[in-house]
Coordinates of C-alpha atoms and ligand atoms in Angstrom, one line a residue:
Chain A
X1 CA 51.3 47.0 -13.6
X2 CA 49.6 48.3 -10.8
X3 CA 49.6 45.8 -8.5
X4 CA 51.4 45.5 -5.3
X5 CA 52.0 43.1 -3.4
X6 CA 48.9 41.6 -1.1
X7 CA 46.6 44.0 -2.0
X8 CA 43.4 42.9 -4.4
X9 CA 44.2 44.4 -8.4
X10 CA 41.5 46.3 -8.9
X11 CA 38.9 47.3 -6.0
X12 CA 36.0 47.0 -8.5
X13 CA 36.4 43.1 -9.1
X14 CA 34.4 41.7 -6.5
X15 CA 36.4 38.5 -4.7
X16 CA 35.8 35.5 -5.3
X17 CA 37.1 33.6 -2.4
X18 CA 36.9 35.2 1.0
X19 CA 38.1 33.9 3.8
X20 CA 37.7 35.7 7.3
X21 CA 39.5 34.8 10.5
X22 CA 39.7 31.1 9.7
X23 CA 41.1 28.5 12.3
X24 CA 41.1 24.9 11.8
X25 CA 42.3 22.1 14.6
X26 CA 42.5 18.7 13.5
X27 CA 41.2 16.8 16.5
X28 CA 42.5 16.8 19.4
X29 CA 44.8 19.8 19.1
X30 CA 46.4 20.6 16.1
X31 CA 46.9 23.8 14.8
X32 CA 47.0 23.6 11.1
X33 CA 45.3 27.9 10.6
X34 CA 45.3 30.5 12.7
X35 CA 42.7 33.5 12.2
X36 CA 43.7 33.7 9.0
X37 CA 41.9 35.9 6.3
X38 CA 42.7 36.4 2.7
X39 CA 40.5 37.2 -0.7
X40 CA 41.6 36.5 -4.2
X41 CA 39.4 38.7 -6.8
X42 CA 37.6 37.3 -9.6
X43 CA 40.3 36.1 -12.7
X44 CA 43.1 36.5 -10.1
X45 CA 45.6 34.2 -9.7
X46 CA 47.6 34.1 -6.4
X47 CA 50.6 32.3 -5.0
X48 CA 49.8 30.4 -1.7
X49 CA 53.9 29.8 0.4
X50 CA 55.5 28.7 3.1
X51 CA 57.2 26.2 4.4
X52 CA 56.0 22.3 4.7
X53 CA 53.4 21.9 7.8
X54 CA 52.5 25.9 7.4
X55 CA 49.0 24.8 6.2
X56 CA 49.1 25.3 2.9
X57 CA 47.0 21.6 1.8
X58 CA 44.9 23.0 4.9
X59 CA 43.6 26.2 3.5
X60 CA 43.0 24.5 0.1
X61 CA 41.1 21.4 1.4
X62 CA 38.5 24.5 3.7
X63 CA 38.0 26.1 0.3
X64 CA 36.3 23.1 -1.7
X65 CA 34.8 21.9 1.4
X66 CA 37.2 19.0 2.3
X67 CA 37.6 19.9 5.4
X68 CA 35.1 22.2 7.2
X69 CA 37.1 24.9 9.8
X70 CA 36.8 24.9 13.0
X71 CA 35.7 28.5 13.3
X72 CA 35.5 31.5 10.8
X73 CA 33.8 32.2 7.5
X74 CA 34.5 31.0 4.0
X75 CA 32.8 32.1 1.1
X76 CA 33.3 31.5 -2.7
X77 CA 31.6 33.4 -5.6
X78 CA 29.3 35.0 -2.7
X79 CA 28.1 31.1 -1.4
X80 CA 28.9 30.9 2.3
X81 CA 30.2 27.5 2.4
X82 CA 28.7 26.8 6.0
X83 CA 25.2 27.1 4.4
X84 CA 25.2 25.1 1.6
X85 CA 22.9 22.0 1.3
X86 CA 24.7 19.2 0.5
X87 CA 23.4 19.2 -3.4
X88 CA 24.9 22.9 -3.8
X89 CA 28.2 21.6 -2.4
X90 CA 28.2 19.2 -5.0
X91 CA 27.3 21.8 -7.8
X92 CA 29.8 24.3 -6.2
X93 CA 32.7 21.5 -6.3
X94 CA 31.8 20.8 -10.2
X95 CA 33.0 24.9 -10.8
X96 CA 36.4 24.0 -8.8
X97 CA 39.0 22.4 -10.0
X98 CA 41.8 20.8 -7.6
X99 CA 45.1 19.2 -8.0
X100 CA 45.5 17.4 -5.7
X101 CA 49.1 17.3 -3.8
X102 CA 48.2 13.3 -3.8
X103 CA 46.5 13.3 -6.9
X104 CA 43.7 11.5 -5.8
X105 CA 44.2 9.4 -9.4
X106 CA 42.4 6.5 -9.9
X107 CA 45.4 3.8 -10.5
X108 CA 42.9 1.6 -12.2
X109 CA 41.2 3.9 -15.1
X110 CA 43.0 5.3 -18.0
X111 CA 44.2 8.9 -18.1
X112 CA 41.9 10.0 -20.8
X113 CA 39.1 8.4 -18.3
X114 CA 40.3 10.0 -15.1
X115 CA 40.8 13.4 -17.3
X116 CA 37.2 13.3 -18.7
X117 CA 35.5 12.7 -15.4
X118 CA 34.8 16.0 -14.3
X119 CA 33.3 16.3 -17.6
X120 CA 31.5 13.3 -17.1
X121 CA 30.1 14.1 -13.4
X122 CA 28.7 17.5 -15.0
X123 CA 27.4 15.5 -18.3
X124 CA 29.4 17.0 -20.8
X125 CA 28.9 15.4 -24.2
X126 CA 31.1 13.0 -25.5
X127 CA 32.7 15.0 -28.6
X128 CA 33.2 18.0 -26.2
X129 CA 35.2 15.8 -23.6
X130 CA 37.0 13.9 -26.3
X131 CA 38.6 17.4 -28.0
X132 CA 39.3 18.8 -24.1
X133 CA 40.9 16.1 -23.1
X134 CA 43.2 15.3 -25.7
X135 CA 44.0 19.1 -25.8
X136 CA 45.1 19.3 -22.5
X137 CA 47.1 15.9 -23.2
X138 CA 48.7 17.5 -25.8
X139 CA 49.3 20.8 -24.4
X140 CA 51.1 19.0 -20.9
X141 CA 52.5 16.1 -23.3
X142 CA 51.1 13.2 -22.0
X143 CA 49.0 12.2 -25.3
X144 CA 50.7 9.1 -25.8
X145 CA 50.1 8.0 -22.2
X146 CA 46.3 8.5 -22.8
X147 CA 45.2 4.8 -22.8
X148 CA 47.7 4.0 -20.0
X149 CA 46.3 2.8 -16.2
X150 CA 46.9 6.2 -14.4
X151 CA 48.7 3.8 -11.7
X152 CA 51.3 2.8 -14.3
X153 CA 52.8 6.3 -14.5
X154 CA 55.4 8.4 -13.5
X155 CA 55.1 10.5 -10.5
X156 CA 55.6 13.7 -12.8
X157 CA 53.1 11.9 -15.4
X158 CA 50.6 11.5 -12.8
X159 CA 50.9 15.1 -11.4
X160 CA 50.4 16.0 -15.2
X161 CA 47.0 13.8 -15.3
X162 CA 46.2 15.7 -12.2
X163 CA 46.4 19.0 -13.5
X164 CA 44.6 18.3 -16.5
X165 CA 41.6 17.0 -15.0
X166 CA 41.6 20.4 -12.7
X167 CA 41.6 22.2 -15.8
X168 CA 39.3 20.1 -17.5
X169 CA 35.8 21.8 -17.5
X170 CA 37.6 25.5 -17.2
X171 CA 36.7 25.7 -13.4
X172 CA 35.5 28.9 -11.8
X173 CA 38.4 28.6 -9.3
X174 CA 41.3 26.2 -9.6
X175 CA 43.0 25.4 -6.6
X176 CA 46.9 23.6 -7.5
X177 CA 48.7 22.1 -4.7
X178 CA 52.2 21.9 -5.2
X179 CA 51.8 21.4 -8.8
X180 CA 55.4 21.5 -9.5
X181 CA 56.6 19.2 -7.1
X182 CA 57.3 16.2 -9.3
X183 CA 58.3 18.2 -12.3
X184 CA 61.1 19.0 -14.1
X185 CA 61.7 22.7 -15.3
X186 CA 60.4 22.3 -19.0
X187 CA 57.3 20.7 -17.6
X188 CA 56.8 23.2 -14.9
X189 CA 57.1 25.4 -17.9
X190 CA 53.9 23.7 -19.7
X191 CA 51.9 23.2 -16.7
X192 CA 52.4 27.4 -16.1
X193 CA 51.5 28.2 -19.8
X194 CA 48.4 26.1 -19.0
X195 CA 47.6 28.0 -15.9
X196 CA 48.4 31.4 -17.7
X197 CA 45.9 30.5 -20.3
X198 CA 43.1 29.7 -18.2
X199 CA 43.6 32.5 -15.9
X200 CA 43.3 34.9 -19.4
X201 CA 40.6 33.0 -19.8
X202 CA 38.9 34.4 -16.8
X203 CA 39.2 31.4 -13.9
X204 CA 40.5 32.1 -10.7
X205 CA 43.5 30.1 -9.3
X206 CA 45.2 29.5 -6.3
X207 CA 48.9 28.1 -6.3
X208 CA 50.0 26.5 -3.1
X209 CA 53.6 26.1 -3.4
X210 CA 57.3 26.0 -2.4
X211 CA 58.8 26.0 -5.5
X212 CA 60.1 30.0 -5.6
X213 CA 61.2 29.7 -9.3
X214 CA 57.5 29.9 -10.2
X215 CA 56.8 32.8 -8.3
X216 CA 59.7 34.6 -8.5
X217 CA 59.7 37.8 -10.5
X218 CA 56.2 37.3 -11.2
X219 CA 53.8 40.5 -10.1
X220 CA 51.0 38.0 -8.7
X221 CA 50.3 38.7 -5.4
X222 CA 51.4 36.0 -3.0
X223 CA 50.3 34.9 0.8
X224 CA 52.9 33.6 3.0
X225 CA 51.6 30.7 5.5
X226 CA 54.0 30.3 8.1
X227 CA 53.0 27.7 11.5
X228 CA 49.1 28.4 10.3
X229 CA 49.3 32.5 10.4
X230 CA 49.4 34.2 7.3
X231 CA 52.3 36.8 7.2
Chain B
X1 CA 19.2 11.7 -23.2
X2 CA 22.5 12.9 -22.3
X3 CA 22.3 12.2 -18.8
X4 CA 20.7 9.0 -19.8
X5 CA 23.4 7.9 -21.9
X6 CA 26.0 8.7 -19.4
X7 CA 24.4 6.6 -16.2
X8 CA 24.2 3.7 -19.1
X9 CA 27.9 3.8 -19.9
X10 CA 28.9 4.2 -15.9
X11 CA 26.9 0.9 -15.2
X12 CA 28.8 -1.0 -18.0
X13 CA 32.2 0.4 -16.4
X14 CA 30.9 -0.9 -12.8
X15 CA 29.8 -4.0 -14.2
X16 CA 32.5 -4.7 -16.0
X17 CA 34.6 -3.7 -12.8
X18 CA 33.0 -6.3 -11.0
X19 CA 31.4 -8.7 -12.9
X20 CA 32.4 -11.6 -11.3
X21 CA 29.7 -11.1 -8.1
X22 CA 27.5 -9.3 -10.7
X23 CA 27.2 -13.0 -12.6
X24 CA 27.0 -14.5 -9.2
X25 CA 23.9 -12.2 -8.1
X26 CA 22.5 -13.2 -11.6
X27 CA 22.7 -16.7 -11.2
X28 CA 21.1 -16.7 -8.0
X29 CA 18.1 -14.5 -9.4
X30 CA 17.6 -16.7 -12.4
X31 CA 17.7 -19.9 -9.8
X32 CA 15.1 -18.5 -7.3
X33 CA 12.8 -17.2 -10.0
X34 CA 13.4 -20.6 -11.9
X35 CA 12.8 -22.1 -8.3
X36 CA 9.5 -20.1 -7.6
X37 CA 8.2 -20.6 -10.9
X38 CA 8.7 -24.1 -11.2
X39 CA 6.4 -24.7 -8.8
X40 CA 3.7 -22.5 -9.5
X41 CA 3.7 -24.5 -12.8
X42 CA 3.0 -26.9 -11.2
X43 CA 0.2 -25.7 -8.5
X44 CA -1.1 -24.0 -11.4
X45 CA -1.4 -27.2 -13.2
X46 CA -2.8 -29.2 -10.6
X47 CA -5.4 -26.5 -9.4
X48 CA -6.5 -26.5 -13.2
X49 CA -6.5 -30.4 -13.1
X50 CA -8.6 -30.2 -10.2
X51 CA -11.4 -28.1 -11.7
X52 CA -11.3 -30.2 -14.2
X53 CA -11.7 -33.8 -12.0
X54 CA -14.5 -31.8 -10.4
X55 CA -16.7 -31.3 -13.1
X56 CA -16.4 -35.0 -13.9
X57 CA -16.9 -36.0 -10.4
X58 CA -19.7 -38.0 -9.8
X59 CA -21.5 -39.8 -7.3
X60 CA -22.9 -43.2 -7.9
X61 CA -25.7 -44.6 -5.5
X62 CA -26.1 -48.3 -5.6
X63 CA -29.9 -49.2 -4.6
X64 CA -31.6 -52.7 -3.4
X65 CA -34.7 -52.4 -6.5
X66 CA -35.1 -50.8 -9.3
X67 CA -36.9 -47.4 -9.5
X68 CA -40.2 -46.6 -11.1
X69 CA -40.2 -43.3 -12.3
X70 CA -42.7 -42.0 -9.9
X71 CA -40.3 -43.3 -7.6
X72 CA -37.6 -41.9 -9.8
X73 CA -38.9 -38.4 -9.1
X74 CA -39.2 -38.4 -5.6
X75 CA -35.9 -39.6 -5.3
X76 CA -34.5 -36.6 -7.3
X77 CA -36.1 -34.5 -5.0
X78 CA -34.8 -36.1 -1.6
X79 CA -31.3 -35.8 -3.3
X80 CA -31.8 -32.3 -4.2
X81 CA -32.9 -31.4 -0.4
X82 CA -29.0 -31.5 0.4
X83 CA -27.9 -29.3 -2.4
X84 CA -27.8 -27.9 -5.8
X85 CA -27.8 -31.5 -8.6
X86 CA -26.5 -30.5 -11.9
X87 CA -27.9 -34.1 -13.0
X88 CA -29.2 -37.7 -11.9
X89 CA -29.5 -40.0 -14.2
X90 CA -30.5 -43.6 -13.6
X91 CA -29.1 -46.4 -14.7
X92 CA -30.4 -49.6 -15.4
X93 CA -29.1 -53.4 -14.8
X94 CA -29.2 -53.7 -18.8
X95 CA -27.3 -50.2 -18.9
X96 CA -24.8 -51.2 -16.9
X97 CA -24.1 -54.0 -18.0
X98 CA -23.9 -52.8 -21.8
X99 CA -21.5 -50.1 -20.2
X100 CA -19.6 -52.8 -18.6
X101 CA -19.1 -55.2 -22.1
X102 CA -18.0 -51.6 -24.1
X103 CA -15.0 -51.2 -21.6
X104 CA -14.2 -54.9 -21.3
X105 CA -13.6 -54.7 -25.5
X106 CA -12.2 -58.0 -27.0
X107 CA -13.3 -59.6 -23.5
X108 CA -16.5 -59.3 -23.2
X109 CA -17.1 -62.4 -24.1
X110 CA -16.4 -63.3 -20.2
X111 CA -20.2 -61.9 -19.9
X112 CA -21.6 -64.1 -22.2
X113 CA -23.1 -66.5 -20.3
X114 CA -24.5 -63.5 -17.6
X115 CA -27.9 -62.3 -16.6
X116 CA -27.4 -58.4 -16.5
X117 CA -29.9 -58.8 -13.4
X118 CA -26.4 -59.5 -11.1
X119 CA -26.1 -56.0 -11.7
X120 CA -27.4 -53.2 -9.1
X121 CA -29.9 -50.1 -10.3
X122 CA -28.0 -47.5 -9.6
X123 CA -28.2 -43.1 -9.2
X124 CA -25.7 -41.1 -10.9
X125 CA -25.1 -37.9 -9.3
X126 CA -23.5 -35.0 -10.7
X127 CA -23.3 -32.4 -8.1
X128 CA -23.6 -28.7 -8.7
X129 CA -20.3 -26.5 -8.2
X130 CA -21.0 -25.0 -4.5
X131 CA -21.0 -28.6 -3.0
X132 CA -17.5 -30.0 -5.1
X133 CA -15.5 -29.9 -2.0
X134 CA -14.3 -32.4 -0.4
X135 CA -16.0 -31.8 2.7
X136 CA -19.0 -31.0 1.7
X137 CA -18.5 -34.5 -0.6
X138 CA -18.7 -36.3 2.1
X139 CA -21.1 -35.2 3.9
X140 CA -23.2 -35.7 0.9
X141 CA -21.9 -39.2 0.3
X142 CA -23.3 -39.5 4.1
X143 CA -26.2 -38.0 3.3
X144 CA -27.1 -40.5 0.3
X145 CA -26.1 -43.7 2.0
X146 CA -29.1 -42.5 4.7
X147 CA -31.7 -42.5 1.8
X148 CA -34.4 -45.1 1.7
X149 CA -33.2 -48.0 -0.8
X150 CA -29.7 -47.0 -1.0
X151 CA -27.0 -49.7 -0.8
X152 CA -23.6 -47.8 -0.8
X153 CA -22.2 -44.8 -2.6
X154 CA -18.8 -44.3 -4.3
X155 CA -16.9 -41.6 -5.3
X156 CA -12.9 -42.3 -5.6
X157 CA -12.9 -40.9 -2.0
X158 CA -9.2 -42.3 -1.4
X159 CA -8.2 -40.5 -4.6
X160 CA -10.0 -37.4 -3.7
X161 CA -8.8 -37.1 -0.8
X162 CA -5.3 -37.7 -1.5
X163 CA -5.7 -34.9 -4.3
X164 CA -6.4 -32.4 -2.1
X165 CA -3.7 -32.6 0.1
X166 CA -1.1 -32.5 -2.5
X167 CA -2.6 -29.3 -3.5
X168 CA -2.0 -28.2 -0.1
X169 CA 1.2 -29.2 0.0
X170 CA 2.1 -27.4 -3.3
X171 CA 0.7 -24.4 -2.1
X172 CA 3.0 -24.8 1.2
X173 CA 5.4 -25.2 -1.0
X174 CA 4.9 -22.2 -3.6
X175 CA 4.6 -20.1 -0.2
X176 CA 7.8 -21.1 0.7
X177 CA 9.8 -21.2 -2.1
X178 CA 8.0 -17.5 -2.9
X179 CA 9.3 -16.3 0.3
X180 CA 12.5 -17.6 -0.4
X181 CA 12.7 -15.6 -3.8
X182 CA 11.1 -12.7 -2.0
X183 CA 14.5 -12.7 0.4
X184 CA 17.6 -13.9 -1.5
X185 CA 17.2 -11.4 -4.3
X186 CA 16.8 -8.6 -1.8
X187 CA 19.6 -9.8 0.4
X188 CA 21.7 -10.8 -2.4
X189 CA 21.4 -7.9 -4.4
X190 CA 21.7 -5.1 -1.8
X191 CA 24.7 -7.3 -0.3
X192 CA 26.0 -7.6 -3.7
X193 CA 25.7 -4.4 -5.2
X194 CA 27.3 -2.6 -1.0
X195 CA 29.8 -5.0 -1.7
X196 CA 30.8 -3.0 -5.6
X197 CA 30.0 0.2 -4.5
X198 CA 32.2 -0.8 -1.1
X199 CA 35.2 -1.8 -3.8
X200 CA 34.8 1.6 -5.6
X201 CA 34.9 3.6 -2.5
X202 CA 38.1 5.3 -3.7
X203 CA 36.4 6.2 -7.2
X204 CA 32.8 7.7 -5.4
X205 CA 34.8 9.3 -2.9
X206 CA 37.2 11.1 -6.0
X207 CA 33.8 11.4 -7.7
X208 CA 32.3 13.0 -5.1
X209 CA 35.5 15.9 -4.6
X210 CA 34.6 16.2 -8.8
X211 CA 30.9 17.3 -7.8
X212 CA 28.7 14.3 -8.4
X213 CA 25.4 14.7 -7.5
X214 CA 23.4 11.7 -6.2
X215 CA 21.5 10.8 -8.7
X216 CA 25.0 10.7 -10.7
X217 CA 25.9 8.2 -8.1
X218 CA 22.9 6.8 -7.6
X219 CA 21.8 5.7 -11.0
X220 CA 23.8 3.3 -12.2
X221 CA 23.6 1.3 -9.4
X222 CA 19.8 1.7 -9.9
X223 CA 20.2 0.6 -13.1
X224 CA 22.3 -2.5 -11.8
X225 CA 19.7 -3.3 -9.9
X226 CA 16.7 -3.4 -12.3
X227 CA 18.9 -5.1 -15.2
X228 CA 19.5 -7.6 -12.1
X229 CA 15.5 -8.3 -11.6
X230 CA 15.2 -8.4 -15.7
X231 CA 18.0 -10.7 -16.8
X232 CA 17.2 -12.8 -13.6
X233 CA 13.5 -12.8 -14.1
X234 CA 13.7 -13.1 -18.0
X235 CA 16.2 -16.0 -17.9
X236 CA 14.7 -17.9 -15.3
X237 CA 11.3 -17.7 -17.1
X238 CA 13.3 -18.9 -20.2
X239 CA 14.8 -21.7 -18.6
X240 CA 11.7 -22.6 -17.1
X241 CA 9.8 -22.6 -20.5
X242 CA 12.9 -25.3 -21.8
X243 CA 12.5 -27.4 -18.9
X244 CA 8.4 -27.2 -19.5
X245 CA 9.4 -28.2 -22.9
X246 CA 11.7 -30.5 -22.2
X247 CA 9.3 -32.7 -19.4
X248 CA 6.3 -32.6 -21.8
X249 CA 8.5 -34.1 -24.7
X250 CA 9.6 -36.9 -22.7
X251 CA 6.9 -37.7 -20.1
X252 CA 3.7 -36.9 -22.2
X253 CA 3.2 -40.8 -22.7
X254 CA 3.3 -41.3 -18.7
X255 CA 0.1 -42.2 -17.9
X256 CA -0.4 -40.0 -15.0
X257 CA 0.2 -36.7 -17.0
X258 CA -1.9 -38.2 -19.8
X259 CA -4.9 -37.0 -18.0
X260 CA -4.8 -33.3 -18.4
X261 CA -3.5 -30.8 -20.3
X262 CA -0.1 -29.6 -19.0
X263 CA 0.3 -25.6 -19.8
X264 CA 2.7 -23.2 -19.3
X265 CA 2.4 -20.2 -16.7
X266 CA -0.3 -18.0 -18.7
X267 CA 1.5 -14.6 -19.9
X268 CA -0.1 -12.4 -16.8
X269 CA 1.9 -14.7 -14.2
X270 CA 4.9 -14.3 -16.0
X271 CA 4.8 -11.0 -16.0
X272 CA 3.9 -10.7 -12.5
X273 CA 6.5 -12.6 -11.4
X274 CA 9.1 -10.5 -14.0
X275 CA 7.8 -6.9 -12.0
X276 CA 8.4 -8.7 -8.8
X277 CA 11.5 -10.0 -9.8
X278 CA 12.3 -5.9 -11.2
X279 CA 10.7 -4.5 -8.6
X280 CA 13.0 -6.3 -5.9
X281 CA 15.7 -6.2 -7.3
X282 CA 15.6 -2.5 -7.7
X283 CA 14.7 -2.2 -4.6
X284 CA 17.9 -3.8 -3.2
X285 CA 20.0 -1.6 -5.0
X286 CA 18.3 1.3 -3.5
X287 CA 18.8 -0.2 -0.1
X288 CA 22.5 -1.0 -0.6
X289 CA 22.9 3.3 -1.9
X290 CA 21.1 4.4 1.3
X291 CA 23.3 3.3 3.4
X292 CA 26.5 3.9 1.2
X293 CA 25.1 7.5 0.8
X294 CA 24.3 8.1 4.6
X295 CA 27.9 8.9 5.4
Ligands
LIG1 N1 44.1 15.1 8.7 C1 45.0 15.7 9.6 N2 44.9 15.3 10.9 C2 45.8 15.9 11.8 N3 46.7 16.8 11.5 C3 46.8 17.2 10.2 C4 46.0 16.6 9.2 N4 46.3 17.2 8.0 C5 47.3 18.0 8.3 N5 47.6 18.0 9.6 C6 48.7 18.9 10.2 O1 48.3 20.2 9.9 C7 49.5 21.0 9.7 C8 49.4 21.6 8.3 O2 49.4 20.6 7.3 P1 49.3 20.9 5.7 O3 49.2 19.6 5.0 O4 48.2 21.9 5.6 O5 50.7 21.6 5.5 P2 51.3 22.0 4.1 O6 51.6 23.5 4.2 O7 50.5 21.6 3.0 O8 52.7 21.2 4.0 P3 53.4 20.6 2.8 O9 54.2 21.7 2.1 O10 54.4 19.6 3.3 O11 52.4 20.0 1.9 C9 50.7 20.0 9.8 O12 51.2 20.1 11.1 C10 50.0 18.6 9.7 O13 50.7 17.7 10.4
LIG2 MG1 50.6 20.4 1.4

């Protein structure tokens, strides 16, 4: 192990996400980033902390174009967000996955339906989305759940249907915030096996969290948000 | 065919989300196309009834002494100064009166003790096509009651008359009720269809953070639409073709529709008014996305 802390693993990987002197104000004048700059490689998986209100939600929502900053430069995978049409956005937002701190669930469809829709959105076929999504069901144990109303769940349950339909077409980058908040320490134990795996698997992921236990000891590199300045 | 087969199962799962105003928007398609229709049947029928009433329009001249047919010729030709003739033919006291015992049947005996001489010589006059309208009737009817000998001229002008402004009326009438069609489907469709897509806000929104494209948005509701103008269209035609059925059956032995041939709207119409009703309807859909998509 190699790595140290807040500096890229291996200078040959190009980065994947770049950020460069970011600021964003939410109208009129708050200061959610300040000139903040970071890069997470290609297969890297980072930890993204700090205390609630440092920005964390912020920073994610500027990467898959949520939110658009107020000044400084964002690109992923070499697209500079500020020049995309609006039909790359779309294509660029089907090779990112995000948990959403609010889920962003829809209460109404079933889990296996709110799971496959990624899939769906990038027409997957049917046999493909049927054996992904019942693998990630299994693999966060939720497969009995499956035919449920997402709505009718569990807070943990639904940060579990949440996860899996970030991981559900094997994003490019996977952007998780506060995936652990809701969960107890065997499922937090699943939902990091999951992340481990696709990460071997080559996608990039960013962890926003202030749950230390999953970063602790680990020998990922982390980026401490504090007030909207990166420390 | 993938992509195909995907748009087809998200517009069951947004119809099925709302069906409710989705059978509303239906029912008023099928009911302005069965509207519309229903009386273009009938201005169809009565414009074919009038063609008809025309070729077997005649004028009849009554005239104060016989004809002989030198004088029979010159008076062809002073008729066929106004216009085109298709035929003349001249009919004589004993002619009519033969004419007059056939229709009277069982009671002709009534004429028994009559001279046929009571009865006029008279011209009939079957006018060519160019002058078979009613103004130019008239003025022909004018024309023949100025000719030496004549005594009066008939021709069911009342009737006439009263027959073309009932086609004018119908055709007010299909205008309107075209019209009509032309804006409820529009309105109600787009209306309809903002209204769903306004209801799934939360899911297009989440669908649009998953990296929908348009046309992943945009084609079911596409679809919506032309299934709208089909079903409408196609089930209005169909209850239209029950209710033709259904009036023929009982009202075949009223006299009045005894005289022609009722038909039903001939298979180009239909499917005229089937586009239309797609082509709408469609187009409503794509209105109620435009704005939806704007934002
Ligand atoms: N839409 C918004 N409009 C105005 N201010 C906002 C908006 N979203 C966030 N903020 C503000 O920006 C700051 C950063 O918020 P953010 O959600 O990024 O924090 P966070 O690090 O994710 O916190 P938490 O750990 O509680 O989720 C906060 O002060 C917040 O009040
Ligand atoms: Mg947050």
């Amino acid at each position: 192990m190699l790595e140290t802390l807040n500096q890229p693993p291996a200078a040959a990987s190009p980065a994947l996400v770049e950020v460069v002197k970011v600021t964003k104000i939410y109208p009129p004048d708050v200061v959610a980033l300040k000139n903040v700059s970071l890069s997470a490689a290609k297969g890297e998986l980072v930890f993204l902390t700090g205390p609630s209100g440092a920005g964390k939600t912020t920073l994610l929502k500027l990467l898959c174009r949520q939110e658009i900053p107020t000044k400084g430069l964002i690109e992923i995978d070499g697209n500079d967000l500020n020049n995309l049409s609006d039909n790359d956005i779309q294509k660029l937002r089907q090779r990112i996955g995000v948990a959403y701190q609010d889920f962003k669930l829809l209460p109404r469809l079933s889990v296996f339906q709110n799971i496959a829709m990624p899939m769906e959105v990038q027409f997957k076929s049917p046999g493909e989305i049927r054996s992904r999504v019942t693998e990630l069901l299994e693999k966060l144990g939720i497969r009995e759940k499956q035919h449920k109303p997402a709505g009718k769940l569990s807070r943990g349950e639904q940060q579990r249907v949440a996860i899996a339909r970030a991981a559900a077409s094997s994003p490019l980058l996977l952007l998780a915030d506060e995936p652990t908040g809701n969960l107890d320490a065997a499922t937090t134990g699943l939902v990091m096996a999951l992340f481990q795996e696709l990460n071997d698997n080559g996608s990039t992921i960013i962890i926003a969290t202030h749950d230390e236990s999953i970063y602790q000891g680990s020998n990922h590199r982390k980026f401490e948000l504090k007030q909207g300045e990166l420390f | 065919m993938r992509f195909a087969l995907f748009i087809f199962t998200q517009t069951l799962r947004n119809i099925r989300h709302s069906w409710g105003v989705q059978l509303m928007t239906l029912l008023t398609v099928i009911l302005s196309v069965l509207i519309f229709s229903f009386f273009y049947l009938i201005y169809s029928n009565m414009l074919q009834a009038g063609e008809k009433f025309g070729e077997e329009l005649r004028l009849t001249v009554y005239l104060q002494a016989s004809l002989s047919p030198a004088q029979q010729q010159e008076f062809t030709e002073k008729v066929a100064a106004f216009g085109k003739v298709d035929r003349i033919s001249f009919i004589t006291p004993e002619q009519a009166f033969q004419r007059l015992a056939r229709q009277l049947g069982n009671d002709s005996d009534v004429l028994a003790d009559l001279n046929p001489a009571f009865l006029p010589f008279s011209a009939e006059i079957y006018p060519h096509k160019d002058i078979r309208n009613l103004t130019r009737i008239k003025e022909f009817a004018e024309y023949l009651k100025n000719l030496p000998g004549a005594q009066k001229v008939q021709y069911g002008q009342a009737w006439v008359e009263r027959f073309g402004h009932f086609v004018k009326l119908l055709r007010f009438i299909v205008i309107i009720s075209g019209t009509l069609l032309i804006l409820t489907t529009m309105f109600m469709v787009s209306n309809t269809l903002r209204l769903t897509l306004f209801a799934r806000q939360d899911e297009l929104k989440v669908l649009r953070y998953l990296g929908a494209t348009n046309s992943y948005i945009k084609g079911p509701v596409l679809i919506e639409g032309f299934a709208l103008g089909l079903f409408g269209a196609g089930l209005g035609l169909a209850a239209l073709f029950f209710l033709f059925q259904w009036i023929r059956n009982h009202f075949s032995s009223a006299g009045f529709l005894q005289l022609f041939e009722l038909r039903f709207l001939p298979m180009t119409n239909s499917a005229i008014i089937l586009l239309g009703s797609i082509m709408l309807c469609t187009l409503g859909s794509l209105l109620s996305i435009r704005r939806l998509l704007k934002k």
